[in-house]
Short mmCIF file of C-alpha atoms in Angstrom, two decimals:
data_model
loop_
_atom_site.label_atom_id
_atom_site.label_comp_id
_atom_site.label_asym_id
_atom_site.label_seq_id
_atom_site.Cartn_x
_atom_site.Cartn_y
_atom_site.Cartn_z
CA MET S 1 -21.89 -16.38 23.60
CA THR S 2 -19.45 -13.56 24.08
CA ASP S 3 -20.32 -9.84 23.49
CA ARG S 4 -17.68 -9.74 20.76
CA HIS S 5 -19.25 -12.70 19.04
CA SER S 6 -22.69 -11.06 19.24
CA LEU S 7 -21.36 -7.97 17.55
CA GLN S 8 -19.67 -9.97 14.85
CA LEU S 9 -22.91 -11.88 14.23
CA LEU S 10 -24.69 -8.64 13.62
CA SER S 11 -22.28 -7.67 10.94
CA LYS S 12 -23.15 -10.90 9.00
CA ALA S 13 -26.29 -9.17 7.84
CA GLY S 14 -24.17 -7.01 5.55
CA LEU S 15 -22.34 -10.03 4.10
CA LEU S 16 -25.58 -11.90 3.38
CA LEU S 17 -27.60 -8.83 2.22
CA THR S 18 -26.40 -9.19 -1.43
CA GLY S 19 -27.55 -12.83 -1.57
CA LEU S 20 -30.73 -12.55 0.37
CA VAL S 21 -33.03 -11.93 -2.56
CA PHE S 22 -31.46 -14.82 -4.42
CA ALA S 23 -31.97 -17.11 -1.49
CA LEU S 24 -35.63 -16.21 -1.04
CA GLY S 25 -36.27 -16.61 -4.79
CA ALA S 26 -34.67 -20.03 -4.86
CA GLY S 27 -36.74 -21.23 -1.87
CA GLY S 28 -34.12 -21.12 0.89
CA CYS S 29 -30.31 -21.52 0.84
CA ALA S 30 -29.87 -22.94 -2.61
CA ASP S 31 -27.45 -20.31 -3.84
CA VAL S 32 -25.89 -18.80 -0.78
CA PRO S 33 -24.17 -20.12 2.39
CA CYS S 34 -26.92 -20.86 4.80
CA GLY S 35 -26.53 -20.32 8.54
CA GLY S 36 -22.94 -20.29 9.80
CA ALA S 37 -20.48 -21.87 12.12
CA ASP S 38 -21.51 -22.41 15.70
CA SER S 39 -19.99 -20.22 18.32
CA GLU S 40 -17.27 -22.66 19.28
CA VAL S 41 -15.97 -22.99 15.64
CA TYR S 42 -16.41 -19.24 15.06
CA ASP S 43 -14.34 -18.40 18.24
CA GLU S 44 -11.62 -20.87 17.02
CA LEU S 45 -11.51 -19.07 13.67
CA VAL S 46 -11.28 -15.69 15.41
CA ARG S 47 -8.35 -16.96 17.56
CA HIS S 48 -6.35 -18.00 14.51
CA VAL S 49 -7.27 -15.30 12.05
CA THR S 50 -7.05 -12.22 14.34
CA PRO S 51 -3.26 -12.32 14.91
CA LEU S 52 -2.54 -12.37 11.14
CA GLY S 53 -1.30 -9.24 9.34
CA ALA S 54 -0.31 -7.83 5.93
CA ARG S 55 1.37 -10.34 3.69
CA ASN S 56 0.12 -13.34 5.62
CA TRP S 57 -2.10 -15.83 3.74
CA ILE S 58 -5.22 -17.87 4.61
CA VAL S 59 -6.03 -20.95 2.64
CA ILE S 60 -9.57 -22.28 3.00
CA ALA S 61 -9.00 -25.84 1.86
CA GLU S 62 -11.00 -28.77 0.69
CA ALA S 63 -10.69 -32.08 2.69
CA SER S 64 -7.79 -33.58 0.77
CA PHE S 65 -5.57 -30.52 0.78
CA PRO S 66 -2.00 -31.58 1.80
CA VAL S 67 -0.29 -30.42 4.98
CA LEU S 68 2.24 -27.74 3.91
CA ALA S 69 5.75 -28.00 5.21
CA GLY S 70 7.43 -24.99 6.82
CA GLU S 71 7.75 -23.42 10.18
CA GLY S 72 5.32 -20.60 9.20
CA VAL S 73 2.40 -22.84 8.37
CA GLU S 74 -0.37 -23.42 10.86
CA THR S 75 -3.13 -25.96 9.96
CA ILE S 76 -6.46 -26.32 11.64
CA SER S 77 -9.41 -28.52 10.72
CA VAL S 78 -13.15 -27.59 11.07
CA ASP S 79 -16.20 -29.81 10.27
CA ILE S 80 -18.05 -27.25 8.13
CA SER S 81 -17.98 -26.45 4.39
CA ALA S 82 -15.51 -24.15 2.69
CA ASP S 83 -18.08 -21.60 1.66
CA ILE S 84 -19.31 -21.24 5.23
CA VAL S 85 -15.69 -20.82 6.51
CA PHE S 86 -15.08 -18.27 3.69
CA MET S 87 -18.11 -16.19 4.84
CA GLU S 88 -17.00 -16.35 8.46
CA VAL S 89 -13.41 -15.37 7.64
CA LEU S 90 -14.61 -12.44 5.64
CA ASP S 91 -16.77 -11.41 8.56
CA ILE S 92 -13.90 -11.56 10.93
CA LEU S 93 -11.57 -9.54 8.59
CA GLU S 94 -14.21 -6.97 7.73
CA THR S 95 -15.42 -6.49 11.25
CA GLU S 96 -11.89 -5.65 12.41
CA GLY S 97 -11.25 -3.54 9.35
CA ARG S 98 -7.49 -3.42 9.57
CA LEU S 99 -6.80 -5.93 6.74
CA GLN S 100 -7.81 -6.00 3.10
CA PRO S 101 -8.41 -9.55 1.74
CA ARG S 102 -7.32 -10.30 -1.79
CA ILE S 103 -9.08 -13.45 -2.84
CA TRP S 104 -7.64 -16.04 -5.23
CA VAL S 105 -9.84 -18.76 -6.78
CA GLY S 106 -8.73 -21.44 -9.18
CA SER S 107 -9.90 -20.87 -12.71
CA GLU S 108 -10.48 -24.68 -13.07
CA LEU S 109 -13.49 -24.31 -10.76
CA ASP S 110 -15.56 -22.73 -13.48
CA ASN S 111 -15.18 -25.83 -15.66
CA VAL S 112 -15.89 -28.66 -13.19
CA THR S 113 -19.30 -30.23 -13.98
CA GLU S 114 -22.04 -31.51 -11.74
CA ASP S 115 -21.68 -34.90 -13.27
CA TYR S 116 -18.28 -35.51 -11.91
CA ALA S 117 -18.62 -33.35 -8.69
CA PRO S 118 -22.19 -33.23 -7.37
CA GLY S 119 -22.69 -29.94 -5.46
CA ILE S 120 -20.16 -27.90 -7.53
CA VAL S 121 -22.82 -25.70 -9.01
CA LYS S 122 -24.21 -24.74 -5.69
CA TYR S 123 -20.80 -24.09 -4.35
CA ARG S 124 -19.93 -21.80 -7.32
CA ARG S 125 -23.16 -19.90 -6.77
CA ALA S 126 -22.40 -19.50 -3.08
CA LEU S 127 -19.02 -18.00 -3.87
CA GLY S 128 -20.44 -15.89 -6.58
CA LYS S 129 -22.54 -14.10 -4.04
CA LEU S 130 -19.59 -13.36 -1.73
CA LEU S 131 -17.01 -12.30 -4.30
CA PRO S 132 -18.61 -9.17 -6.00
CA GLY S 133 -17.41 -5.91 -4.33
CA ARG S 134 -14.18 -7.54 -2.98
CA PHE S 135 -10.74 -7.87 -4.68
CA HIS S 136 -10.79 -11.30 -6.27
CA TYR S 137 -8.77 -12.98 -8.99
CA ARG S 138 -8.99 -16.22 -10.99
CA LEU S 139 -5.80 -18.03 -11.85
CA ALA S 140 -4.78 -21.55 -12.61
CA ASN S 141 -4.67 -23.57 -9.34
CA HIS S 142 -0.90 -24.43 -9.66
CA ILE S 143 -0.02 -20.71 -9.97
CA ILE S 144 -1.96 -19.89 -6.80
CA THR S 145 -0.32 -22.80 -5.02
CA ARG S 146 3.14 -21.56 -6.10
CA GLN S 147 2.39 -18.09 -4.58
CA VAL S 148 1.33 -19.71 -1.32
CA GLU S 149 4.46 -21.89 -1.21
CA GLU S 150 6.62 -18.77 -1.80
CA ALA S 151 4.84 -16.91 1.06
CA VAL S 152 5.51 -19.86 3.39
CA LYS S 153 9.21 -19.13 3.13
CA THR S 154 8.88 -15.77 4.70
CA TYR S 155 5.44 -15.17 6.13
CA ARG S 156 2.97 -17.11 8.16
CA VAL S 157 0.22 -19.10 6.33
CA LEU S 158 -2.95 -20.32 8.06
CA VAL S 159 -4.52 -23.34 6.38
CA ILE S 160 -8.19 -24.07 7.43
CA LYS S 161 -9.11 -27.54 6.23
CA THR S 162 -12.86 -28.01 5.81
CA ASN S 163 -15.18 -30.94 5.12
CA THR S 164 -15.79 -29.83 1.44
CA THR S 165 -15.06 -32.65 -1.02
CA LEU S 166 -15.11 -30.72 -4.30
CA PRO S 167 -12.23 -30.45 -6.65
CA TYR S 168 -10.52 -27.03 -7.11
CA SER S 169 -12.67 -25.55 -4.34
CA ASN S 170 -9.78 -24.07 -2.34
CA ILE S 171 -9.93 -20.38 -1.61
CA SER S 172 -6.63 -18.48 -1.04
CA ILE S 173 -6.72 -15.12 0.74
CA GLU S 174 -3.72 -12.82 0.57
CA LEU S 175 -3.87 -10.25 3.31
CA ASP S 176 -2.89 -6.57 2.74
CA SER S 177 -3.26 -3.55 5.02
CA GLY S 178 -6.76 -2.29 5.23
CA TYR S 179 -5.59 1.27 5.85
CA TRP S 180 -2.58 1.53 3.65
CA SER S 181 -2.97 0.10 0.16
CA ALA S 182 -0.34 -1.00 -2.39
CA ASP S 183 -1.20 2.11 -4.42
CA SER S 184 -0.59 4.29 -1.39
CA GLU S 185 2.80 2.70 -0.83
CA ALA S 186 3.84 3.12 -4.44
CA GLU S 187 2.83 6.80 -4.34
CA LEU S 188 4.77 7.25 -1.17
CA ARG S 189 7.83 5.74 -2.67
CA GLN S 190 7.52 7.96 -5.76
CA ARG S 191 7.19 11.05 -3.57
CA ILE S 192 10.27 10.02 -1.46
CA GLU S 193 12.29 9.56 -4.70
CA ARG S 194 11.20 12.97 -6.04
CA VAL S 195 12.24 14.60 -2.80
CA ARG S 196 15.58 12.77 -2.88
CA LEU S 197 16.36 13.83 -6.50
CA HIS S 198 15.35 17.49 -5.69
CA ASP S 199 17.61 17.55 -2.61
CA GLU S 200 20.48 16.07 -4.57
CA LYS S 201 20.08 18.66 -7.27
CA GLU S 202 19.93 21.44 -4.68
CA ARG S 203 23.20 20.20 -3.07
CA GLN S 204 24.93 20.05 -6.42
CA ASN S 205 23.85 23.69 -7.24
CA ALA S 206 25.05 24.86 -3.81
CA VAL S 207 28.67 23.53 -4.18
CA PRO S 208 30.84 26.20 -5.90
CA ALA S 209 32.65 25.03 -9.02
CA LEU S 210 36.36 24.47 -8.45
CA PRO S 211 38.75 26.37 -10.75
CA ALA S 212 40.43 24.32 -13.48
CA ALA S 213 43.68 22.96 -12.44
CA ALA S 214 46.80 24.74 -14.00
CA PRO S 215 48.76 22.62 -16.47
CA PRO S 216 52.04 21.35 -14.94
CA ALA S 217 55.04 23.59 -15.61
CA ALA S 218 57.39 22.47 -18.36
CA VAL S 219 60.61 20.88 -17.22
CA PRO S 220 63.62 22.44 -18.93
CA GLN S 221 65.68 20.02 -20.85
CA PRO S 222 69.50 20.07 -20.81
CA SER S 223 71.27 21.36 -23.92
CA PRO S 224 73.10 18.82 -26.02
CA ALA S 225 76.85 18.86 -25.41
#
C-alpha cells in the first residue's frame, strides 16, 4: 500500500463519521457503505479521477449504463457497488481539495420500491448519509443525462461502471473549482464591468467638447435678367 493511499484512507474517517452512529444502531453496515474498495481498485480510481478539473464530469453508473459516444468520454468498469465508488470518489476529491463536487441524483430514485428493486432502500439510505453537507441536487434522470451529453461535446467525462443493478441509481458529479466558486467568478465579472464603465465615463469627461460647426455660407443667387 502506498503512503499516499494510507493518507487517503485516514481521511475516510471524516466521510464515515456522519453515518457511524447509524451503522452501530442498525447492527453493522445496514445504512451506510461498509468497507471500501481494495487498494488496487482505489489506485485505479485515483489515476482516472486526479487528472480531471473544473467543468469535467464523473458518472458513477449502474451496470446497464450505455457507453457514451464522444472523444472526451472515458469509461472504466469496477466490480464494486455504486455507493462504495461514490464514497471513494468523494474521498479522492476532498483529500486533494482543489475541486468542488456538485452531485446530481435522479429524482426517480426516491420512488422506486423494494418490491421491484430489492436493495433500493439500503442504497438510498447509504446515499443519504453521504449527501448532507455537500452540494447536491435532484432532477429527472433525463435532464441530468442531457447535461452530461452536452458536457461531452466540450469537456472530458469519466464514466465509472459499477456492479450495481438498481434502476435510477446513477450518480453524476459536476466538478467545479474548489478554490474559486461560481459566486466568486460572478462577483469578479461584476467588478470588472464596474471598472470598465467607470473608466469609460472618465474618458468621456476628459475629452473637451468640440465647438459647434458653423452653418455653411449662403451662396449668392444670380439676379434675374
